[in-house]
Coordinates of C-alpha atoms in Angstrom, one line a residue:
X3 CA 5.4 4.9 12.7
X4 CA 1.9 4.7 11.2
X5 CA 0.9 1.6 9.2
X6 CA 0.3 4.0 6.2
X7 CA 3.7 5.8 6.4
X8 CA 4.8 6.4 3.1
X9 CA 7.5 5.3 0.9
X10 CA 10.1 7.8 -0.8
X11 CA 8.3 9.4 -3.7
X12 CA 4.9 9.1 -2.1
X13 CA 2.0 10.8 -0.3
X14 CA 0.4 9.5 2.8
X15 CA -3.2 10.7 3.8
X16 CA -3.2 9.1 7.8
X17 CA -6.0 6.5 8.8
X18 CA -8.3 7.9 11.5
X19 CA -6.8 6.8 14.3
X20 CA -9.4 4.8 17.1
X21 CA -10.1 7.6 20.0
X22 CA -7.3 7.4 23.0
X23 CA -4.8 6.9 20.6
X24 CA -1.6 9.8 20.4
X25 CA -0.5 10.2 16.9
X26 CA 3.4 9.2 17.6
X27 CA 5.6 11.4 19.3
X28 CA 8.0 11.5 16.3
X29 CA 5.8 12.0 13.3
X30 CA 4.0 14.8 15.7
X31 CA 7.3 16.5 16.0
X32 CA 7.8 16.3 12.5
X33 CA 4.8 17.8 11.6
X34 CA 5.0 20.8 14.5
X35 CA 8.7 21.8 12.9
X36 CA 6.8 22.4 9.4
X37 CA 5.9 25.6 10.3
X38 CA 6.9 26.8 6.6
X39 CA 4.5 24.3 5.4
X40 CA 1.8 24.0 7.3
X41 CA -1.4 26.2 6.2
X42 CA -0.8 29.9 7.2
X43 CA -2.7 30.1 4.0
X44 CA -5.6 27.6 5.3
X45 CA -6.2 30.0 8.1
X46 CA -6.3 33.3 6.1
X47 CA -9.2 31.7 4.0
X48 CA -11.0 29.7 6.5
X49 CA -13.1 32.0 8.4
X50 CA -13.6 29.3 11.5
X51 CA -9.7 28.5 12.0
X52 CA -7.2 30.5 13.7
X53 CA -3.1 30.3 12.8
X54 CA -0.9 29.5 16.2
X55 CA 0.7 32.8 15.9
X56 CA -2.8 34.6 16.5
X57 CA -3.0 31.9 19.4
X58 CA 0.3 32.5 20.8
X59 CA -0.3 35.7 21.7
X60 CA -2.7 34.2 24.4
X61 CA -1.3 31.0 25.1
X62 CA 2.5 32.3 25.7
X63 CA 2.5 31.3 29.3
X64 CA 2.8 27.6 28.6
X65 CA 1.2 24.3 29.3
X66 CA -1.4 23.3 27.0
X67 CA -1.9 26.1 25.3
X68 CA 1.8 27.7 25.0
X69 CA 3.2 28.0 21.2
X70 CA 5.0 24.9 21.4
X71 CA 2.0 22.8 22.1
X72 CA -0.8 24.9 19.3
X73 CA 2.1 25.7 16.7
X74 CA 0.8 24.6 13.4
X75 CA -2.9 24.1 14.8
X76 CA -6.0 25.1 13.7
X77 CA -8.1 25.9 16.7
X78 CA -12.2 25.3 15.9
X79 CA -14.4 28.7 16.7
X80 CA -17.7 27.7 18.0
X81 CA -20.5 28.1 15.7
X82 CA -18.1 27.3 12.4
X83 CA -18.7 25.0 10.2
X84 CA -16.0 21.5 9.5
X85 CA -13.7 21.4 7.1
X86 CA -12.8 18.3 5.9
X87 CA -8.6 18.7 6.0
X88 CA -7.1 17.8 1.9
X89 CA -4.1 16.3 -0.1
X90 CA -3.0 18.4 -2.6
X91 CA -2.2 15.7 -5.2
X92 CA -1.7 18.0 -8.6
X93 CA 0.4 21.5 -8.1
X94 CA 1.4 24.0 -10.5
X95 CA 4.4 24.1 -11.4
X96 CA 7.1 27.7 -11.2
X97 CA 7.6 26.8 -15.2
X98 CA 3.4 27.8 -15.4
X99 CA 2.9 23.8 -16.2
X100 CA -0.5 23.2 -14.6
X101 CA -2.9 20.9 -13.5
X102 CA -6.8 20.9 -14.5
X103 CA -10.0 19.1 -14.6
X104 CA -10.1 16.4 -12.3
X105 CA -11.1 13.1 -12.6
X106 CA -11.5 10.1 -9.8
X107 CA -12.5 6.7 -9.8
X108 CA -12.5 4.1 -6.5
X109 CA -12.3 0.7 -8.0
X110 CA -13.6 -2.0 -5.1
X111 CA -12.7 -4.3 -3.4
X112 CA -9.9 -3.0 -1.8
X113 CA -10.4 0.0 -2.8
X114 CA -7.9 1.5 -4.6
X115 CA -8.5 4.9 -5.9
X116 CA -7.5 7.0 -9.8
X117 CA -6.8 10.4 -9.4
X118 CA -6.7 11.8 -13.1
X119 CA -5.9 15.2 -14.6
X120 CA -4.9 17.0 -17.5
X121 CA -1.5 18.5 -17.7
X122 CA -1.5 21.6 -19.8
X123 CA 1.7 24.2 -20.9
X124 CA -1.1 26.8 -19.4
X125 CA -4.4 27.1 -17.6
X126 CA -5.8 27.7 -21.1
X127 CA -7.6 24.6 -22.7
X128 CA -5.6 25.3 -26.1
X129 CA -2.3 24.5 -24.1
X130 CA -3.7 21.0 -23.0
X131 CA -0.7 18.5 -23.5
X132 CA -1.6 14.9 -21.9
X133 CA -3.1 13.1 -19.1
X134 CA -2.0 12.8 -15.8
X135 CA -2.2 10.3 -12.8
X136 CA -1.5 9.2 -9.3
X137 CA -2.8 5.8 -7.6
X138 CA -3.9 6.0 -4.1
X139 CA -4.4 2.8 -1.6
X140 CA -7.1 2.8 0.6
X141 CA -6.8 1.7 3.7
X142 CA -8.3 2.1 7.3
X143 CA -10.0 5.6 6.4
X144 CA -6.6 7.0 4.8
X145 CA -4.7 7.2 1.8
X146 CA -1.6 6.6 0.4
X147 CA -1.1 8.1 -3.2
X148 CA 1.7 7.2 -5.3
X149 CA 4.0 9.7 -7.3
X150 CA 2.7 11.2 -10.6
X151 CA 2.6 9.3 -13.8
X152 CA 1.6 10.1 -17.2
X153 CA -0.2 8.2 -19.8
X154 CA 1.8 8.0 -22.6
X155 CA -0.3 5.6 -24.5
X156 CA -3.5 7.8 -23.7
X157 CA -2.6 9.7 -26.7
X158 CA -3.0 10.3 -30.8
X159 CA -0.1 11.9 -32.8
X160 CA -0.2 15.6 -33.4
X161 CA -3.4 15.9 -30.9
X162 CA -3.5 17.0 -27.6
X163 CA -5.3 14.8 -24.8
X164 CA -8.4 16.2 -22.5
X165 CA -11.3 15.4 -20.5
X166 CA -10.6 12.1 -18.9
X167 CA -13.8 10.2 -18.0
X168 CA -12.6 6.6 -16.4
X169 CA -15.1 4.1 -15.9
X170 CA -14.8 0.6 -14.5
X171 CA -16.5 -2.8 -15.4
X172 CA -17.1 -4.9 -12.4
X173 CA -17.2 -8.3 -14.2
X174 CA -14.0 -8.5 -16.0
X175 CA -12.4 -5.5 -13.3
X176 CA -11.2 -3.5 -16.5
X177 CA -11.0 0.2 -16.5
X178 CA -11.9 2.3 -19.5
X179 CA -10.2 5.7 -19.1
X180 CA -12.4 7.5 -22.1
X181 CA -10.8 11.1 -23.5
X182 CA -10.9 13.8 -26.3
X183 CA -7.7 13.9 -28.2
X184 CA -8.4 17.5 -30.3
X185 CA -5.9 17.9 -33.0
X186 CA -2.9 21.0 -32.8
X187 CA -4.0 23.9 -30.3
X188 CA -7.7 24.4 -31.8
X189 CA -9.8 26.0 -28.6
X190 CA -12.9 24.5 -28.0
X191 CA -14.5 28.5 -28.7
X192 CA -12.7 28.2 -32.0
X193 CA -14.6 24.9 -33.1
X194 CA -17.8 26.3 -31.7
X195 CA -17.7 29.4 -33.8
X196 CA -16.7 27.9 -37.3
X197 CA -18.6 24.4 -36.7
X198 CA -15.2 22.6 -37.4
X199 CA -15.2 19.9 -35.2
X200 CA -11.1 18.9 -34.3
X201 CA -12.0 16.1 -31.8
X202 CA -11.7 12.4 -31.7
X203 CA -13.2 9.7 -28.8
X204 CA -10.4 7.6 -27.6
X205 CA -9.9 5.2 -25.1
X206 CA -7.1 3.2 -23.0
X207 CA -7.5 0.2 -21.0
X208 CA -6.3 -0.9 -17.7
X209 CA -7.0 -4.9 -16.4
X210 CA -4.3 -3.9 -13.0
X211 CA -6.5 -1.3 -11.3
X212 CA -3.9 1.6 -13.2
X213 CA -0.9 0.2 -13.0
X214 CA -0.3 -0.5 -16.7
X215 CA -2.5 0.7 -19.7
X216 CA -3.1 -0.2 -23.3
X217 CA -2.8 1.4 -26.5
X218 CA -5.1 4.1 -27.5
X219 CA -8.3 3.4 -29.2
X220 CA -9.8 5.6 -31.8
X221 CA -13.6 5.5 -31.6
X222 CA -15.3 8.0 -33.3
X223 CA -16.4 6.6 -36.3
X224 CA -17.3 3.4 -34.6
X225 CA -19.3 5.1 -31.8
X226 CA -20.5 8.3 -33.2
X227 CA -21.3 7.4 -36.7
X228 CA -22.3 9.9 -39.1
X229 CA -24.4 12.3 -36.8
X230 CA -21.1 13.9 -35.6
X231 CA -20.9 16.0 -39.1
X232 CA -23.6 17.9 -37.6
X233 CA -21.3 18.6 -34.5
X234 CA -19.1 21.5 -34.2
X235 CA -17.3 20.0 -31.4
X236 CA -17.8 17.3 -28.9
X237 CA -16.5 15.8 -25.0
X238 CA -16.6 13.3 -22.6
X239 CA -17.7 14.3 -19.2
X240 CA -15.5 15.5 -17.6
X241 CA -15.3 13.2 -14.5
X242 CA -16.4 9.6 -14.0
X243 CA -18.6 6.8 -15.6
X244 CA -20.8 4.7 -14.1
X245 CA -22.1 1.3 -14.7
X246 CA -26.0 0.3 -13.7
X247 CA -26.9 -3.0 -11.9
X248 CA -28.0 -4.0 -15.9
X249 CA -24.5 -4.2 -16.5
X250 CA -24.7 -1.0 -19.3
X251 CA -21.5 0.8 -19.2
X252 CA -22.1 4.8 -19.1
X253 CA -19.4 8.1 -20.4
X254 CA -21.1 10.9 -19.9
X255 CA -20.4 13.5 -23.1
X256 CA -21.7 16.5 -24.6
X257 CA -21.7 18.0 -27.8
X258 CA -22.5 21.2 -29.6
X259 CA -24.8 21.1 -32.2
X260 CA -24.8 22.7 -35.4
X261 CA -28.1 24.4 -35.8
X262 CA -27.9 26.7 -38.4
X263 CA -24.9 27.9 -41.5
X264 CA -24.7 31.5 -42.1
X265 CA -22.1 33.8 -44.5
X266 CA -21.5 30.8 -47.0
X267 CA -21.1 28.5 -43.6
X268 CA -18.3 30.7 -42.0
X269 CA -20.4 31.1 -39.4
X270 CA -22.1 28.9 -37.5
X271 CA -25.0 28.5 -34.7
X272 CA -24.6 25.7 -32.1
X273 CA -26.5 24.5 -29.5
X274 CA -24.8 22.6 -26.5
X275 CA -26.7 19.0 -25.8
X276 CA -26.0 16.3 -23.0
X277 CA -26.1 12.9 -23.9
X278 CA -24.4 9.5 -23.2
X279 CA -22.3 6.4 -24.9
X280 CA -22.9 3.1 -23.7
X281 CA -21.9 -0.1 -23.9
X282 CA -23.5 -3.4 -22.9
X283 CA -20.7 -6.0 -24.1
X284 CA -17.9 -5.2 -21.3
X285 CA -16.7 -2.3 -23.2
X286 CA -16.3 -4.3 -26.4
X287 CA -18.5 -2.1 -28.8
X288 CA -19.8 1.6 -27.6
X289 CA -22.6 3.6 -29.2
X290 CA -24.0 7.6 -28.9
X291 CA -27.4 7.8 -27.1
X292 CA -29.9 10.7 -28.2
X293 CA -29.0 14.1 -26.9
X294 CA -31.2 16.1 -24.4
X295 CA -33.8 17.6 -26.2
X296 CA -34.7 20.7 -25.2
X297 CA -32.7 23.0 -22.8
X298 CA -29.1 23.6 -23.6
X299 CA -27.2 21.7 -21.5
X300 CA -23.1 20.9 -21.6
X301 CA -20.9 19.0 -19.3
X302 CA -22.5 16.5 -17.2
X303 CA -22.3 13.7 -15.3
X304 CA -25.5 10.6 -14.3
X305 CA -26.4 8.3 -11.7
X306 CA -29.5 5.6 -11.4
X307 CA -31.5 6.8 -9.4
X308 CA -35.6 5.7 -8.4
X309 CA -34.9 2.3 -9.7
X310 CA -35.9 2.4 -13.3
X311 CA -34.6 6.2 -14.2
X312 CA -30.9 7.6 -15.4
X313 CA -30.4 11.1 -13.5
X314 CA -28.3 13.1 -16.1
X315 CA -27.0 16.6 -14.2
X316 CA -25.7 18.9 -16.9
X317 CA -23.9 22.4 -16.6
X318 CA -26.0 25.0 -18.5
X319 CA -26.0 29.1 -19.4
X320 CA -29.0 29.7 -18.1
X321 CA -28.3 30.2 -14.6
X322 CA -28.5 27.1 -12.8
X323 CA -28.1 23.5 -13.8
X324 CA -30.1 21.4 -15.7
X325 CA -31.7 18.2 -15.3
X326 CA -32.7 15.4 -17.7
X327 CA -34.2 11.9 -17.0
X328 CA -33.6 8.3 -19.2
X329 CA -36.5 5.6 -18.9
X330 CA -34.1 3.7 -21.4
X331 CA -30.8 3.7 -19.2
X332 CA -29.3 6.7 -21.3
X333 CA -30.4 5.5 -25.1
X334 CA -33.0 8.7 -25.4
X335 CA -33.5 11.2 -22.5
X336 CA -36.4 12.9 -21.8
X337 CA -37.0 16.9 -22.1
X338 CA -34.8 18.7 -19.4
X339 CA -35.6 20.9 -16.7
X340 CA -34.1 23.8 -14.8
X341 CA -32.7 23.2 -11.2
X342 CA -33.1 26.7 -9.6
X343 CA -31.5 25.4 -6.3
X344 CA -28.5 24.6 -7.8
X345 CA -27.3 28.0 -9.3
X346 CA -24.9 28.3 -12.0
X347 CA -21.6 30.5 -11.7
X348 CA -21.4 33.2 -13.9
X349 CA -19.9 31.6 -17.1
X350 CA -21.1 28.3 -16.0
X351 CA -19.0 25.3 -14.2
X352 CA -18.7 21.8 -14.3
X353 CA -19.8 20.2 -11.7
X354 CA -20.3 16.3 -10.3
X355 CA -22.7 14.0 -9.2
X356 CA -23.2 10.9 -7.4
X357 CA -25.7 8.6 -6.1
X358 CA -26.3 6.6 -3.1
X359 CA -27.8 4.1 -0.9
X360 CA -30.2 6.1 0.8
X361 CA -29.7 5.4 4.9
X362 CA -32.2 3.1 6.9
X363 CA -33.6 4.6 9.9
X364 CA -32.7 1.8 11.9
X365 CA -29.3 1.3 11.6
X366 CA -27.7 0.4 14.8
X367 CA -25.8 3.0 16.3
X368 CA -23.2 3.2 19.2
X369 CA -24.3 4.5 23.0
X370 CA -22.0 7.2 23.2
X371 CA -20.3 8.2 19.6
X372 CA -17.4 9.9 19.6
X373 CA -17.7 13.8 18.2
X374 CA -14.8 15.1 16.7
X375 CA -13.6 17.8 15.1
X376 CA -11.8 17.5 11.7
X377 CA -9.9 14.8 11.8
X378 CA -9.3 14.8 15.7
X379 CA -9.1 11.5 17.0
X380 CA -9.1 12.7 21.1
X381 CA -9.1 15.9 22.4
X382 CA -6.2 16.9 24.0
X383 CA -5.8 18.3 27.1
X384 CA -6.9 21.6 27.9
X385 CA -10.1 23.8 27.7
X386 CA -10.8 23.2 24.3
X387 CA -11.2 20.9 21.3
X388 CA -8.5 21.4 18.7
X389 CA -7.2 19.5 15.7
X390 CA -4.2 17.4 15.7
X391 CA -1.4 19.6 14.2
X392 CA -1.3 17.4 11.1
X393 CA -4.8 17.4 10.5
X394 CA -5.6 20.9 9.0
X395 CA -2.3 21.0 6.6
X396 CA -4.0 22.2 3.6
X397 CA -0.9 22.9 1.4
X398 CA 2.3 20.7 1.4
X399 CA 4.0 19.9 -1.4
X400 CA 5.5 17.0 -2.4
X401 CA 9.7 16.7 -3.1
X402 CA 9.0 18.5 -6.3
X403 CA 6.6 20.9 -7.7
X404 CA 3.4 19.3 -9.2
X405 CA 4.0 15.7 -8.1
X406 CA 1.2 16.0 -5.2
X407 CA 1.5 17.0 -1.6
X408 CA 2.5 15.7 1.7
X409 CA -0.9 16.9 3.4
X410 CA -3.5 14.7 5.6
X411 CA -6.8 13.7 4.5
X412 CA -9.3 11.9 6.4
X413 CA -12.4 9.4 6.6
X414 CA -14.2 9.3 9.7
X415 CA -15.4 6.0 10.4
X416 CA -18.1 6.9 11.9
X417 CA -21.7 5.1 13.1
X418 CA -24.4 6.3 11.2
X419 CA -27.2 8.3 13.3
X420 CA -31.0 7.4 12.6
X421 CA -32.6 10.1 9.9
X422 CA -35.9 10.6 8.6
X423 CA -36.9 7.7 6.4
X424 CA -35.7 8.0 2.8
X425 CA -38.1 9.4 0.0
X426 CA -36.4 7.5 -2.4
X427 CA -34.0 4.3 -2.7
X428 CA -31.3 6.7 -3.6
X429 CA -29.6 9.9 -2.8
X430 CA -27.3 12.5 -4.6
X431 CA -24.4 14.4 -3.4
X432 CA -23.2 17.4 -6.0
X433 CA -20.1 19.6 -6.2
X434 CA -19.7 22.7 -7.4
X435 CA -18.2 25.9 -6.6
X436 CA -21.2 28.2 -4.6
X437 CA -20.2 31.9 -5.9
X438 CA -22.5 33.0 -8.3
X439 CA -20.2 35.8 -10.1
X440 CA -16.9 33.5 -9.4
X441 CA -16.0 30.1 -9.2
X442 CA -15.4 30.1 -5.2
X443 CA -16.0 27.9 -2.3
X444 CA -16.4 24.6 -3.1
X445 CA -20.0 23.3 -1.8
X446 CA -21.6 20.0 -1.3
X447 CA -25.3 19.8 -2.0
X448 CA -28.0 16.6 -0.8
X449 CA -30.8 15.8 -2.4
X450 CA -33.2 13.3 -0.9
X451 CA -35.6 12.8 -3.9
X452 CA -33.2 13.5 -7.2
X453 CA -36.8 13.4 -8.8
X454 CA -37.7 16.9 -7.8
X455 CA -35.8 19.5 -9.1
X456 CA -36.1 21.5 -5.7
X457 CA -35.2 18.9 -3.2
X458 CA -31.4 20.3 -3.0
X459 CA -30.5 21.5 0.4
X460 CA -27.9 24.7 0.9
X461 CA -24.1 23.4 0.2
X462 CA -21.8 22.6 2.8
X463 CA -18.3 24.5 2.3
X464 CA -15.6 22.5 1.8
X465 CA -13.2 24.5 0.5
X466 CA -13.9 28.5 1.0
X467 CA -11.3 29.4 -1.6
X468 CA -10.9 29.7 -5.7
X469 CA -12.9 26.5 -6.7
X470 CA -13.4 24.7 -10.0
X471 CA -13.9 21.4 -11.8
X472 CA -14.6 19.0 -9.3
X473 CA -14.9 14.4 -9.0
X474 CA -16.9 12.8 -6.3
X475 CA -16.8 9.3 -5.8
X476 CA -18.5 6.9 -3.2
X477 CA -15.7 5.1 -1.0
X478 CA -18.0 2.6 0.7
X479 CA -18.3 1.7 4.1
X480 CA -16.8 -0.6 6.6
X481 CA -19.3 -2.6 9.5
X482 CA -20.7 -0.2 11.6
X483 CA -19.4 2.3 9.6
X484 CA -20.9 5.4 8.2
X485 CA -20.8 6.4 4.2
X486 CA -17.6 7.6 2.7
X487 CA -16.7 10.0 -0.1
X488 CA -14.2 11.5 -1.5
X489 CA -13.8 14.6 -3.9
X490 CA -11.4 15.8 -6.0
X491 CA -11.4 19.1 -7.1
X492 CA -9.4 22.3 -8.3
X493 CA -8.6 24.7 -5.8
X494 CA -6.2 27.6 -5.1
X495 CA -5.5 31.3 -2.8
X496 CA -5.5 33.2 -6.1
X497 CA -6.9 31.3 -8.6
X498 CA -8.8 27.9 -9.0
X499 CA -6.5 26.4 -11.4
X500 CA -3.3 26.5 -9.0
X501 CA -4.0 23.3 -7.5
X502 CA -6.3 19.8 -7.5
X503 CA -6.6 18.7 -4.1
X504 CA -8.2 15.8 -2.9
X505 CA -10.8 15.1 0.9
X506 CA -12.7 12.5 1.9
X507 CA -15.6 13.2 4.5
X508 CA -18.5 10.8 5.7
X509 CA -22.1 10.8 5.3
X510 CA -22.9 12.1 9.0
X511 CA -20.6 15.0 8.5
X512 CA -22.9 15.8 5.4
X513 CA -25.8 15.5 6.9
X514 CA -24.6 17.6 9.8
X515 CA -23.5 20.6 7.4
X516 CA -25.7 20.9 5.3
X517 CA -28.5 23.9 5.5
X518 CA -32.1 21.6 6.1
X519 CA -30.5 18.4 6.7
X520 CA -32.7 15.8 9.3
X521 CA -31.7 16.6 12.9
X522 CA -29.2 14.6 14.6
X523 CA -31.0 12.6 17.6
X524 CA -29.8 10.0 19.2
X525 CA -31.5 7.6 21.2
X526 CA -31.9 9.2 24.3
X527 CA -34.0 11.9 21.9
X528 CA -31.1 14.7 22.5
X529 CA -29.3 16.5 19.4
X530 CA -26.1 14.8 18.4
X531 CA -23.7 17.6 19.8
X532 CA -20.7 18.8 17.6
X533 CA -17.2 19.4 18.7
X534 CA -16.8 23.2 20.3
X535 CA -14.7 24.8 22.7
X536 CA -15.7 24.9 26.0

C-alpha cells in the first residue's frame, strides 16, 4: 500500500511516485474496477483525453492496449494541453445542500493545508448557513484530506456565516479564519439597494493548524469604526490573507459605498471599493485601511510584490479586473487601473492571486529530467504515453455525498529549467474562470512584472468545465525541487456551483502552458520536450 493510503473517513491525493516505480498491483486493480467512478465525465469535457471505451474499439486485440489494460485511462492527444488531475473535496448534496466559495490556506512547516467553504441550503448567497472544512497533510507531493467538519463556533446567533478569509501569523503559528456573519436571509443585492448594511466582521482562532477553534469574535465596531454607516454592505475577501516580511497581518475586504440618498433615503447609490484590515500586533487589534479611490472595484485579494509595494487585484464591472498599488503596506492605496489582459466574465467573478519567488536563471537542473504526462510517473509499455488509470479521476465521491472525494491529485517534483532572468523579485499566478459571457474554464495567468498592467500571459486551462470562485496558494518546494501550488476552486458538468475541487501543479508545468511563457531549453540548447504519443 502507499505511505499516504488513507484512513476510513478520509481522502488520499497519491505522492508522485519516483520514475520506475509501478503504482501496486492491488490499489491498480482497485482503481481499474471503478469504472462507475472514474471520469466518463472528465473525458466528455476535456477536449485532449479520450474514455477507454472510445479506445477499446481499437485496442480490443489485447496486450498493452486491450480494454483490460486502458480501462479507466485517459490517453493524451498530441498537441493538447495538461491537465493537472483534482480531488473533489466539497460535493453537492441530492437534498440541494451545496458547497461555495472556496477558501485555502498552507500553513508551513509541514505543510498542512485548510480547505474552507461555505455550506448554504442553496447555491443562492441568501441560503448561506455556516462554514465548512477539511484538513489536508502534505506529504511527498500528495495529500491526504480529512473528512468534513464544520465550525460551529465560527458563527453569531440569528446570522448566517460567509466569505471565509483565513490568514496565518508565522510568529505565534495562530490562524485567523476572518468571515461575514449577515443577519436572517438579507441578500447582499438587497443591502446594496436600500443602503442597510446587515453584516458584521467576525473572527475565530486556531493555535493547532485547524484542529480546534475558538469562539467567535465580533469586530466591527472595533475595526471598522464609524465609517461603516456610510456602508451599505461590506466582505472579506473571499479567499486568503497574507502577511508581509514587516510582520503586518492583511484580510482582504470590500465594501459598497453609499454615495448618494434618493426618495426620502429609500433608495440608495453605492459604489463598490477594495480595501484592506490589518494588524501589526499578532492579530491582537485590527483596523480598516482607506478604500481604492477611483475605479469601482469589489472582491479582491493582494500580494507584496517589487519590494516596497502591496499589489491589490480586485474584481470589477467594467470588463476586466482592476488593479491598485499600497506604498503604505495596505493603510491608503493608490488610484486603480484597468487590467485589459485579464478580462472580466460577464457579471463579474472572483478571482485569486498570489505572489512568488521569481526563478533564478541558474538553478541547477538534472541531465536528463523526466517528462511526464499528468501525473505519470513511467510510461508504460506500448507505443504511447498514457496516464496511470488513477491519475485522471476527476470525480469520485467520498462514502457520502458532500464529504469530499476519493480522486488523485498531484505535485510534480520536478527540477526547475533555466528561464529568462526575472523583471522583478516577484511573480503572480491568478485564477479565474476565462469565458467571457460564462463563468467556464478555469485558467491560470503569469505575470512577470505585476507592475504593468499588460504583462499577463494567455491562461493555462485547468479545468475546461463550469468554473467559479477560486484559492491559490503557494506549497513550497523541496531541494532540487520545482515551485508548487495548489488551487481550489468551484467546478461542475452543468453548473459551477456543483462542486469545489482541489489540484496542485508546479511551476514548470506553468511555465510550459501558458500562451508567451520563456522557452524551455535545456542545457544542451534543445526545447524541453513534452510527453506525446509516439
Amino acid at each position: 500500500m502507499s505511505s499516504c493510503a488513507a484512513l476510513p473517513g478520509d481522502t488520499c491525493s497519491p505522492h508522485l511516485l519516483p520514475p520506475g516505480h509501478n503504482w501496486p498491483l492491488r490499489r491498480q486493480e482497485a482503481a481499474l474496477e471503478a469504472e462507475s467512478v472514474v471520469g466518463s465525465t472528465e473525458a466528455s469535457v476535456l477536449p485532449g483525453w479520450r474514455s477507454w471505451r472510445q479506445r477499446t474499439q481499437v485496442g480490443a486485440g489485447g496486450g498493452c492496449n486491450s480494454p483490460r489494460h486502458l480501462r479507466g485511462q485517459f490517453l493524451f492527444i498530441m498537441g493538447s494541453p495538461r491537465v493537472p488531475a483534482r480531488t473533489v473535496l466539497f460535493r453537492r448534496e441530492r437534498t440541494g445542500l451545496t458547497y461555495r466559495v472556496p477558501a485555502l490556506l498552507c500553513i508551513p512547516p509541514r505543510p498542512t493545508l485548510l480547505a474552507f467553504a461555505e455550506q448554504r441550503q442553496s447555491p443562492d448567497d441568501a441560503h448561506a448557513h455556516r462554514l465548512v472544512l477539511r484538513r489536508g497533510a502534505l506529504a511527498a507531493g500528495g495529500v491526504r484530506w480529512g473528512a468534513l467538519r464544520v465550525l460551529a463556533t465560527a458563527a453569531l446567533e440569528e446570522h448566517r456565516s460567509m466569505n471565509p478569509c483565513p490568514v496565518t501569523d508565522a510568529g505565534s503559528g495562530t490562524v485567523f479564519l476572518f468571515f461575514i456573519a449577515v443577519l436572517g436571509h438579507t441578500p447582499e443585492a438587497v443591502q446594496i439597494a436600500t443602503g442597510r448594511n446587515a453584516a458584521r466582521l467576525c473572527c475565530v482562532t486556531s493555535h493547532d493548524a485547524g484542529l480546534t477553534w475558538g469562539g467567535a469574535r465580533d469586530l466591527t465596531e472595533e475595526t471598522l469604526g464609524a465609517q461603516a454607516q456610510d456602508w451599505a454592505t461590506f466582505a472579506v475577501g473571499p479567499g486568503h490573507g497574507i502577511q508581509l516580511p514587516s510582520g503586518r497581518l492583511l484580510v482582504p475586504a470590500y465594501t459598497y459605498r453609499v454615495d448618494r440618498r434618493e426618495c426620502f433615503g429609500k433608495i440608495c447609490r453605492t459604489s463598490p471599493h477594495s480595501f484592506a484590515i490589518y494588524s501589526d500586533d499578532q492579530g491582537r487589534t485590527w483596523h480598516c485601511g482607506g478604500l481604492v479611490p477611483n475605479l469601482r472595484s469589489g472582491e479582491c485579494q493582494l500580494a507584496a510584490v517589487g519590494g516596497s509595494f502591496l499589489y491589490c487585484n480586485a474584481r470589477s464591472p467594467l470588463g476586466s479586473r482592476v488593479q491598485s498599488l499600497s506604498a503604505d503596506e495596505g493603510t491608503s492605496f493608490l488610484p486603480a487601473e484597468l487590467v485589459p489582459t485579464l478580462a472580466e466574465t460577464a457579471r463579474g467573478c472572483q478571482g485569486s492571486i498570489v505572489g512568488f519567488p521569481a526563478p533564478t536563471p541558474s538553478r541547477e537542473e538534472e541531465p536528463n529530467p523526466p517528462h511526464l504526462c499528468p501525473g505519470v510517473q513511467d510510461p508504460l509499455s506500448g507505443p504511447f504515453c498514457h496516464p496511470q488509470p488513477w491519475e485522471n479521476s476527476q470525480e469520485q465521491p467520498g462514502p457520502e455525498p458532500g464529504l469530499g472525494g476519493d480522486g488523485e491529485a498531484y505535485t510534480p517534483m520536478l527540477p526547475l529549467p533555466s528561464v529568462a532572468p526575472a523583471q522583478s523579485p516577484t511573480w503572480l499566478l491568478y485564477s479565474h474562470p476565462v469565458g467571457h459571457r460564462a463563468r467556464l474554464r478555469m485558467g491560470i495567468y503569469l505575470s512577470r512584472s505585476p507592475l504593468d498592467p499588460h504583462s499577463w500571459t494567455e491562461p493555462w486551462v485547468i479545468y475546461e468545465g463550469p468554473s467559479g470562485y477560486s484559492d491559490l496558494a503557494t506549497l513550497g518546494s523541496g531541494p532540487g525541487a520545482a515551485l508548487a501550488f495548489a488551487c481550489l476552486f468551484e467546478s461542475g458538468v452543468r453548473a459551477s456551483y456543483e462542486d469545489i475541487s482541489f489540484c496542485m501543479f508546479s511551476l514548470r508545468e506553468v511555465l510550459e502552458n501558458v500562451s508567451g511563457g520563456p522557452e524551455m531549453l535545456h542545457r544542451s540548447g534543445k526545447p524541453w520536450e513534452h510527453c506525446r504519443p509516439s
